[in-house]
Short mmCIF file of C-alpha atoms in Angstrom, two decimals:
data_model
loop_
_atom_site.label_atom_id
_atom_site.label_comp_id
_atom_site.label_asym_id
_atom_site.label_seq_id
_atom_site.Cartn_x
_atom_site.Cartn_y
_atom_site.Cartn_z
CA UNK A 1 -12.99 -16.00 -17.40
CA UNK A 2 -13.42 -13.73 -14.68
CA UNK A 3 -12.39 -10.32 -14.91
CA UNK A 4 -10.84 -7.58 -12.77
CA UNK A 5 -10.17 -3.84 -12.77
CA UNK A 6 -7.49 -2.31 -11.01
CA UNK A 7 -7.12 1.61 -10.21
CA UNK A 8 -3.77 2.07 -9.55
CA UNK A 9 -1.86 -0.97 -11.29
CA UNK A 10 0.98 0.95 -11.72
CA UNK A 11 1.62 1.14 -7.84
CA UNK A 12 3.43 -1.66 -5.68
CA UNK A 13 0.54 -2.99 -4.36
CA UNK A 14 -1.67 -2.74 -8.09
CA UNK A 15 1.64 -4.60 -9.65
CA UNK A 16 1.16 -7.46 -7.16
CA UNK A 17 -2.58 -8.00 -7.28
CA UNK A 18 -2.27 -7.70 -11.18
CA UNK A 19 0.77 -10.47 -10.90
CA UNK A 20 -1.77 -12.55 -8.21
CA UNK A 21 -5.26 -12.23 -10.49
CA UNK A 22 -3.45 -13.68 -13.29
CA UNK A 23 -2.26 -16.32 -11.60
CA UNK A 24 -5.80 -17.16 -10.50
CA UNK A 25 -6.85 -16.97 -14.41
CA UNK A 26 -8.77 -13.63 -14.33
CA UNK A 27 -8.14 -11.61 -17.62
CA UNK A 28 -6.48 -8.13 -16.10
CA UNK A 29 -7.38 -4.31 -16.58
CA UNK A 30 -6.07 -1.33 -14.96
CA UNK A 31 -6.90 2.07 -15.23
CA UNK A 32 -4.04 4.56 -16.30
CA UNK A 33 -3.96 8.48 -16.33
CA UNK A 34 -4.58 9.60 -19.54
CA UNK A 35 -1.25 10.15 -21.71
CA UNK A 36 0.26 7.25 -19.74
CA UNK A 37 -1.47 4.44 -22.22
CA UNK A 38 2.29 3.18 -22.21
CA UNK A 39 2.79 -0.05 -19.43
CA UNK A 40 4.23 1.70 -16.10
CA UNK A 41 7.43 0.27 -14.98
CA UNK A 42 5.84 -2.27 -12.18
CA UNK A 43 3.88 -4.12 -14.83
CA UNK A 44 5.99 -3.27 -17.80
CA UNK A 45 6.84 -7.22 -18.04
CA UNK A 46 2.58 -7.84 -18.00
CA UNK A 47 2.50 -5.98 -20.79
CA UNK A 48 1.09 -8.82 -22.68
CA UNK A 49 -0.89 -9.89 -19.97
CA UNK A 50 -3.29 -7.28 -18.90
CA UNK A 51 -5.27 -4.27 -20.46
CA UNK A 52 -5.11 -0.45 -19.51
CA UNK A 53 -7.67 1.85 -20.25
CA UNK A 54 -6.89 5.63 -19.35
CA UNK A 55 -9.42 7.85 -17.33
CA UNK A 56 -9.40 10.46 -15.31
CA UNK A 57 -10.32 9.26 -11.64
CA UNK A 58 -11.80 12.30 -11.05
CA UNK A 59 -14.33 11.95 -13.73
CA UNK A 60 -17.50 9.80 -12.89
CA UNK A 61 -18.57 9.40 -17.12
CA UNK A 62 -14.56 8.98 -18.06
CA UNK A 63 -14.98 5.80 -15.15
CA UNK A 64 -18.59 5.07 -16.40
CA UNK A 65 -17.40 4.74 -19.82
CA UNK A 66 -14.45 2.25 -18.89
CA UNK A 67 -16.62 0.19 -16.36
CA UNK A 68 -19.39 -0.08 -19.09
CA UNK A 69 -16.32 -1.20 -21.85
CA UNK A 70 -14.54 -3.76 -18.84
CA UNK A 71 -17.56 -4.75 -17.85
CA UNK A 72 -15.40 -6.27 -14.83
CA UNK A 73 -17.12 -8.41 -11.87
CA UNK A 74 -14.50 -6.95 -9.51
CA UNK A 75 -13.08 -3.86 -8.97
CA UNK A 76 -9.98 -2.78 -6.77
CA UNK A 77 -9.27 0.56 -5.57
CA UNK A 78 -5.60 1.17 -5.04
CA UNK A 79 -4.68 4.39 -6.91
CA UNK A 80 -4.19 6.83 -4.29
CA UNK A 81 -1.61 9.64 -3.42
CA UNK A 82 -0.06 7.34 -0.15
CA UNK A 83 2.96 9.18 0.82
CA UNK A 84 1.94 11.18 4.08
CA UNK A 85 4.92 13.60 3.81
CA UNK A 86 3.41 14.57 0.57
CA UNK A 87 0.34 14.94 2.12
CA UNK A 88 1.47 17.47 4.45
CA UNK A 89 2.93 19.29 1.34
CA UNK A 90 -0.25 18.78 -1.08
CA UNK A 91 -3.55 18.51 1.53
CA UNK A 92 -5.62 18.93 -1.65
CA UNK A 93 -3.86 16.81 -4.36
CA UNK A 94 -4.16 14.15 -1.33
CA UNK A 95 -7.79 14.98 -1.03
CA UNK A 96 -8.83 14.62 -4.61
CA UNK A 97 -7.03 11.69 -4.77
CA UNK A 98 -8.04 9.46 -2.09
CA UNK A 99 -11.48 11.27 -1.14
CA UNK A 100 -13.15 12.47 -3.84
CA UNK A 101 -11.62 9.69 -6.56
CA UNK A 102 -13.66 7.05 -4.33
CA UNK A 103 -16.69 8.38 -4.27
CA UNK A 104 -16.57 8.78 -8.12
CA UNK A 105 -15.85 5.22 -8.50
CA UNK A 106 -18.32 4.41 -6.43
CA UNK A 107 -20.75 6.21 -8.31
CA UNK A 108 -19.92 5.05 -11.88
CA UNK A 109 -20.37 1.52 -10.56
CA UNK A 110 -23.89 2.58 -9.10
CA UNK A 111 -24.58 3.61 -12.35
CA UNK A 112 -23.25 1.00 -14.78
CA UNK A 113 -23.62 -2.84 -12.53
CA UNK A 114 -24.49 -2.35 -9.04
CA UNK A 115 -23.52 -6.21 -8.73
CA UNK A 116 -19.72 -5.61 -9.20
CA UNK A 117 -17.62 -6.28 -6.20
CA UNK A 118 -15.52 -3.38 -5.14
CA UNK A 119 -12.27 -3.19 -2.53
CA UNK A 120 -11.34 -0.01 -1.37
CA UNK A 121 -7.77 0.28 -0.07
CA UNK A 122 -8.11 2.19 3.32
CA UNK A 123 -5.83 2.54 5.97
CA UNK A 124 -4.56 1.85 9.13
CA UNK A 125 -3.38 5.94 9.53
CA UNK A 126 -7.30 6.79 9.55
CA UNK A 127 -6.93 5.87 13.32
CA UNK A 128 -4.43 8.38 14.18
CA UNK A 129 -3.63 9.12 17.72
CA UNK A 130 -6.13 6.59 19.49
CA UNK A 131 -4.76 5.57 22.70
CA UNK A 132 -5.99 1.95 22.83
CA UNK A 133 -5.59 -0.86 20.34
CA UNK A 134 -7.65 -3.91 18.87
CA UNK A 135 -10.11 -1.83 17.34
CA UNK A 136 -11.39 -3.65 13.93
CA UNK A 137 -13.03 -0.34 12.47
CA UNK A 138 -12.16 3.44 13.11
CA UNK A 139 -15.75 3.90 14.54
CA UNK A 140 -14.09 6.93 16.65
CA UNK A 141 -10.86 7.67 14.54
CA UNK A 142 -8.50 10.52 14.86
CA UNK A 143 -6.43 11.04 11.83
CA UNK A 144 -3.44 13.56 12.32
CA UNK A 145 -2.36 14.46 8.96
CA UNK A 146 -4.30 15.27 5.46
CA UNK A 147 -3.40 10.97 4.31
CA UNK A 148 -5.12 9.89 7.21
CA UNK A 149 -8.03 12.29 7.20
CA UNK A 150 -8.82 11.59 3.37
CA UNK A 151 -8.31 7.97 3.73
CA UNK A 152 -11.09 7.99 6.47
CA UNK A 153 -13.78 9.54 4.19
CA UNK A 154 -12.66 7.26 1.31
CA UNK A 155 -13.73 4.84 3.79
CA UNK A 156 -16.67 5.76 5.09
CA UNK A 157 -17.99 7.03 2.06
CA UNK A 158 -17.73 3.41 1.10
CA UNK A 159 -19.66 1.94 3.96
CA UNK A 160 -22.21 4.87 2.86
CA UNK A 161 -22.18 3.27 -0.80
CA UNK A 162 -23.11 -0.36 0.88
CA UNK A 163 -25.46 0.48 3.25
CA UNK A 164 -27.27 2.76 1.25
CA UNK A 165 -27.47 1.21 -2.23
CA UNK A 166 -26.72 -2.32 -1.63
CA UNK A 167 -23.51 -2.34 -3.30
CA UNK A 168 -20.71 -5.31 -2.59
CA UNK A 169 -18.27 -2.38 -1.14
CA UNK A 170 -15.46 -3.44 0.87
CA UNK A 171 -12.64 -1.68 2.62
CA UNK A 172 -9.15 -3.41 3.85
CA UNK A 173 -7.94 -1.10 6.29
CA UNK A 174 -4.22 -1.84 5.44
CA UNK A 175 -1.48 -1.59 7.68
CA UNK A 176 2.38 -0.67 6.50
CA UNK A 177 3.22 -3.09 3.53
CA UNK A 178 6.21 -2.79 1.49
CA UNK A 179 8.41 -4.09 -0.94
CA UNK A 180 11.33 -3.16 -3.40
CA UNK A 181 8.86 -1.60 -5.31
CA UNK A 182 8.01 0.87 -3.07
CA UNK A 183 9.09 4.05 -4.05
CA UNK A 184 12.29 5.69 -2.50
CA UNK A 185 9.73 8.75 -1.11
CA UNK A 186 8.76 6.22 1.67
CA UNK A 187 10.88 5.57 4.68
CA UNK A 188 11.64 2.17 4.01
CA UNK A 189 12.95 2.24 0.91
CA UNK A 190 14.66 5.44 1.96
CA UNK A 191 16.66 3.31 4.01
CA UNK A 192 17.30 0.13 2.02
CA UNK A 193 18.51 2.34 -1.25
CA UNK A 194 20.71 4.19 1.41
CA UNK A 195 22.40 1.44 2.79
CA UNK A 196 22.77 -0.48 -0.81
CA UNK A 197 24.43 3.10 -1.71
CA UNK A 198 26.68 3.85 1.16
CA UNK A 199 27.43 0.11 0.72
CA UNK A 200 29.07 0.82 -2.88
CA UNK A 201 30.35 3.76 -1.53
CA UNK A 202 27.84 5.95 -3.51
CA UNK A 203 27.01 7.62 -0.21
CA UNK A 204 28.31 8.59 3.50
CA UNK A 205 24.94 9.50 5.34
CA UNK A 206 21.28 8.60 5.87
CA UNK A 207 19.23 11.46 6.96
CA UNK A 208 16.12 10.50 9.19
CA UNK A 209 13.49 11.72 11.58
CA UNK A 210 11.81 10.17 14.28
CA UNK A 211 13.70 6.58 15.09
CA UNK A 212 11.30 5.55 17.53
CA UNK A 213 8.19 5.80 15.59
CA UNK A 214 6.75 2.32 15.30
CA UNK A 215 4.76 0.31 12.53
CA UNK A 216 3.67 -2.58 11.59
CA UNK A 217 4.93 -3.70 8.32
CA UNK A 218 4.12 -6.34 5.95
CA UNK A 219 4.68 -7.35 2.49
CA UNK A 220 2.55 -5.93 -0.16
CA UNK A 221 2.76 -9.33 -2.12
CA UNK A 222 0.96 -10.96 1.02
CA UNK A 223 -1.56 -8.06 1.39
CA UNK A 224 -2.81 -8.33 -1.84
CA UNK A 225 -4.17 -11.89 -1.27
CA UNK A 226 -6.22 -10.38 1.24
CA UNK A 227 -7.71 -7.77 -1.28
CA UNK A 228 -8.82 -10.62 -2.86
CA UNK A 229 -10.02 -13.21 -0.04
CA UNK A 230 -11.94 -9.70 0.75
CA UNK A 231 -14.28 -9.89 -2.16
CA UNK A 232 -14.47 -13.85 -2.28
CA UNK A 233 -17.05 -13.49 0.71
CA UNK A 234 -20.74 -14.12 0.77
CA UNK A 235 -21.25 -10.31 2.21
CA UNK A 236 -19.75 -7.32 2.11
CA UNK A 237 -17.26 -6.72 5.26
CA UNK A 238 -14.53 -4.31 6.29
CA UNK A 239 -10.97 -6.34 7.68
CA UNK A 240 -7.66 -4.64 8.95
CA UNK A 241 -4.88 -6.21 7.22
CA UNK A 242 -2.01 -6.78 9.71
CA UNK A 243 0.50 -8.62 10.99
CA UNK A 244 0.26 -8.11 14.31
CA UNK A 245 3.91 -7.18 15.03
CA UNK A 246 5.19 -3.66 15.59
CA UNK A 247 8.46 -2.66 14.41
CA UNK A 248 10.56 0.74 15.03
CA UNK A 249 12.42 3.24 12.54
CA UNK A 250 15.49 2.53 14.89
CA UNK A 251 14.82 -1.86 13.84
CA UNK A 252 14.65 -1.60 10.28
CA UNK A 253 17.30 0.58 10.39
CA UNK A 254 19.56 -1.85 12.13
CA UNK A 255 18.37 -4.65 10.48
CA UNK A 256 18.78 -3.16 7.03
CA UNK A 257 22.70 -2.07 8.11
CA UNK A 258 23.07 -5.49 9.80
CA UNK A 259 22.08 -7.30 6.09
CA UNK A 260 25.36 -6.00 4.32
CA UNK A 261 27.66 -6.23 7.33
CA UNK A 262 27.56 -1.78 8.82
CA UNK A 263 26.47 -0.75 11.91
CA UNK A 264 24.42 1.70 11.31
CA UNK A 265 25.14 4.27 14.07
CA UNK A 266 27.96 4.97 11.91
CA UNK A 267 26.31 6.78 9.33
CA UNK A 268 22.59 7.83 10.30
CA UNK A 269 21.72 11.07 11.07
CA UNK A 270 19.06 11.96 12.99
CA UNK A 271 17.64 15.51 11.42
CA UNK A 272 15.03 17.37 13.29
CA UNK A 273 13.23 18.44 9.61
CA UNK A 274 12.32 15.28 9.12
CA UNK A 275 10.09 15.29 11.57
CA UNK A 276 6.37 15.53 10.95
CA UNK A 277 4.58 17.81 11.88
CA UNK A 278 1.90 15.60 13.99
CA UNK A 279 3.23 12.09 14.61
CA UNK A 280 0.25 9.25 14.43
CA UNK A 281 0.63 7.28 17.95
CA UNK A 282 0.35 3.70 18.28
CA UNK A 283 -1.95 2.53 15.53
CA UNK A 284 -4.12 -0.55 15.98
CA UNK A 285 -3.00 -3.93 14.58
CA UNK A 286 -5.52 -6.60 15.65
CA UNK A 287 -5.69 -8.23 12.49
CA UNK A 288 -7.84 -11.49 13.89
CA UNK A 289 -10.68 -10.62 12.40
CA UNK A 290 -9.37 -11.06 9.10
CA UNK A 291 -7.12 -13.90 10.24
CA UNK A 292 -9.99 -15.89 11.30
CA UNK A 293 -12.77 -14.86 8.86
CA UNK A 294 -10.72 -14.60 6.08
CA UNK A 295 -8.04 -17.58 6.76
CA UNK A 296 -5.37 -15.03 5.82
CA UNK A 297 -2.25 -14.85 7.57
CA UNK A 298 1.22 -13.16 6.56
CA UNK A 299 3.96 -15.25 4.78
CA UNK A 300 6.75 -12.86 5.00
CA UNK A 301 8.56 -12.43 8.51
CA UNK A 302 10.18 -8.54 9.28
CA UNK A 303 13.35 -9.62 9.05
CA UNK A 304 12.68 -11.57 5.48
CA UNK A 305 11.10 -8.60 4.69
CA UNK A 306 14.11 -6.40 5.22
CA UNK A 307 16.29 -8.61 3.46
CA UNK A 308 14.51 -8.39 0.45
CA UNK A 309 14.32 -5.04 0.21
CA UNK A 310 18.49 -4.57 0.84
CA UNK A 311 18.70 -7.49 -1.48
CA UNK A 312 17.07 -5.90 -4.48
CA UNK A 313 18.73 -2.24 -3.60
CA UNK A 314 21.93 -4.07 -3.45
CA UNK A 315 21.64 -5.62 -7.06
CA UNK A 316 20.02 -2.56 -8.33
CA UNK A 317 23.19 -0.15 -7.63
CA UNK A 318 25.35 -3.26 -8.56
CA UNK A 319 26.20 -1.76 -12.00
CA UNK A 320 27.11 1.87 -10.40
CA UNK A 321 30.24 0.13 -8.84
CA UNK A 322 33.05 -1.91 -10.26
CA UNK A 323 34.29 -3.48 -6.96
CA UNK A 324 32.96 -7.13 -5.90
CA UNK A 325 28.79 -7.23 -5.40
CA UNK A 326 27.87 -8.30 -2.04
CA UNK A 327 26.38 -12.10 -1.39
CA UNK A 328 24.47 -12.51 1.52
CA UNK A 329 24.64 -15.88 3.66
#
């Protein structure tokens, strides 16, 4: 049986690829803060199914310890701090978390089985304000806020790990993938559990920032396939993980609204303090290389996306309101 560890399985994206690995027969393990030995929420019904081990990510013996106890052929990186607000708010939390963390996994591996396969989950925000797109790597990228800039050494400091000690390293430079498990702190499910809310009548108003900033977004359940394909490979390689479609605020808003019947002009409100401090521009999609090396290619449309997301808000506030549930078409 083949066997995987996951840093961050109780994330959205570590709750998928735990869901996905067992599917493909691996046996499971995920590493856990320590005093959280308990299964998280997003794998609470794997709790049967897959093994945590806590550690402190910080701490290259507490991760050379667990590695040497897994013993795992494969290794995914997804614990991170990923909310760039927060970022802005905790530059060195961030830092610890999705800089330094990396290079201590890195290093236990070095030390315990330099022949384990290892995905780092980087991102497409390490590109920042370039002007141009269709860039495959962020050979000259320009982060603009603390997630971004920490990302990009957590990536590089990967490619260091591969070229230097021979080490199957691998980053996915993902783009915007979501779910309803993403937590509320993110935009999009900012705006799904507001409109499932104002659609019970729970709430009048959805406060946002910039409308017109634009994204590509995915579904985490598709982009974790594409962890995997990553480190199926006969060599190490880096691959964006897009779509290929760009999407703004001001869509998902009105597609979100438009799922349970509201337009939403009636109720967002457009609030200057929600505005970050450095916008990132137009970030790079061209997910080909991946498409075509990797025969990976999205399931999950934006709109399907959206509709999920509403869906499973909608349900979720269900038992906060007595009157009749809505039922989409």
């Amino acid at each position: 049986m083949r066997t995987a560890l996951i840093t961050g399985i109780a994330g959205q994206d570590g709750s998928y690829l735990a869901e996905f690995l067992l599917g493909k027969g691996y046996a499971v393990h995920g590493i856990v803060r320590p005093g959280r030995e308990q299964p998280p929420p997003r794998v609470a019904h794997l709790h049967d199914q897959v093994t945590l081990h806590a550690a402190d990510l910080g701490d290259v013996d507490a991760l050379t310890a667990a590695l040497g106890l897994v013993r795992p052929g494969e290794v995914y990186n997804l614990a991170a701090q990923s909310s760039v607000g927060l970022s802005w708010q905790q530059p060195l939390i961030t830092v610890q978390a999705n800089a330094v963390s990396v290079t201590c996994l890195l290093e236990a591996i070095r030390r315990v089985d330099p022949t384990i396969r290892f995905f780092q989950a980087s991102s497409t925000e390490m590109f920042g304000r370039m002007k141009h797109s269709g860039r495959r790597e962020p050979m000259l990228a320009g982060p603009c806020n603390p997630y971004g800039a920490a990302k990009l050494f957590g990536h590089y400091i990967t490619v260091n790990y591969r070229e230097s000690f021979g080490l199957f390293a691998c980053s996915g430079i993902l783009s915007s993938h979501e779910s309803p498990r993403r937590g509320v702190e993110f935009v999009t499910r900012k705006i799904t559990d507001a409109v499932a809310r104002i659609h019970y009548g729970l709430a009048s108003e959805l406060r946002l920032g910039n409308l017109h900033a634009r994204r590509d977004w995915g579904f985490a359940g598709d982009f974790v396939e594409a962890m995997w394909l990553t480190l199926q490979q006969s060599e190490a390689d880096d691959y964006l993980i897009a779509t290929g479609q760009y999407h703004t605020v001001e869509e998902f808003v009105t597609a979100a609204f438009g799922r349970v019947g509201l337009d939403w002009q009636n109720y967002v409100v457009v609030d200057p303090a929600l505005v970050r401090p450095a916008e990132t521009g137009l970030l790079p999609v061209d997910g080909s290389k991946a498409m075509r090396q990797l025969g990976w290619f999205p399931r999950v449309g934006f709109r399907e996306l959206v509709a999920m997301m509403v869906d499973a808000d909608v349900r979720a506030h269900e038992r906060d309101d007595p009157g009749p549930v809505f039922r989409a078409a």
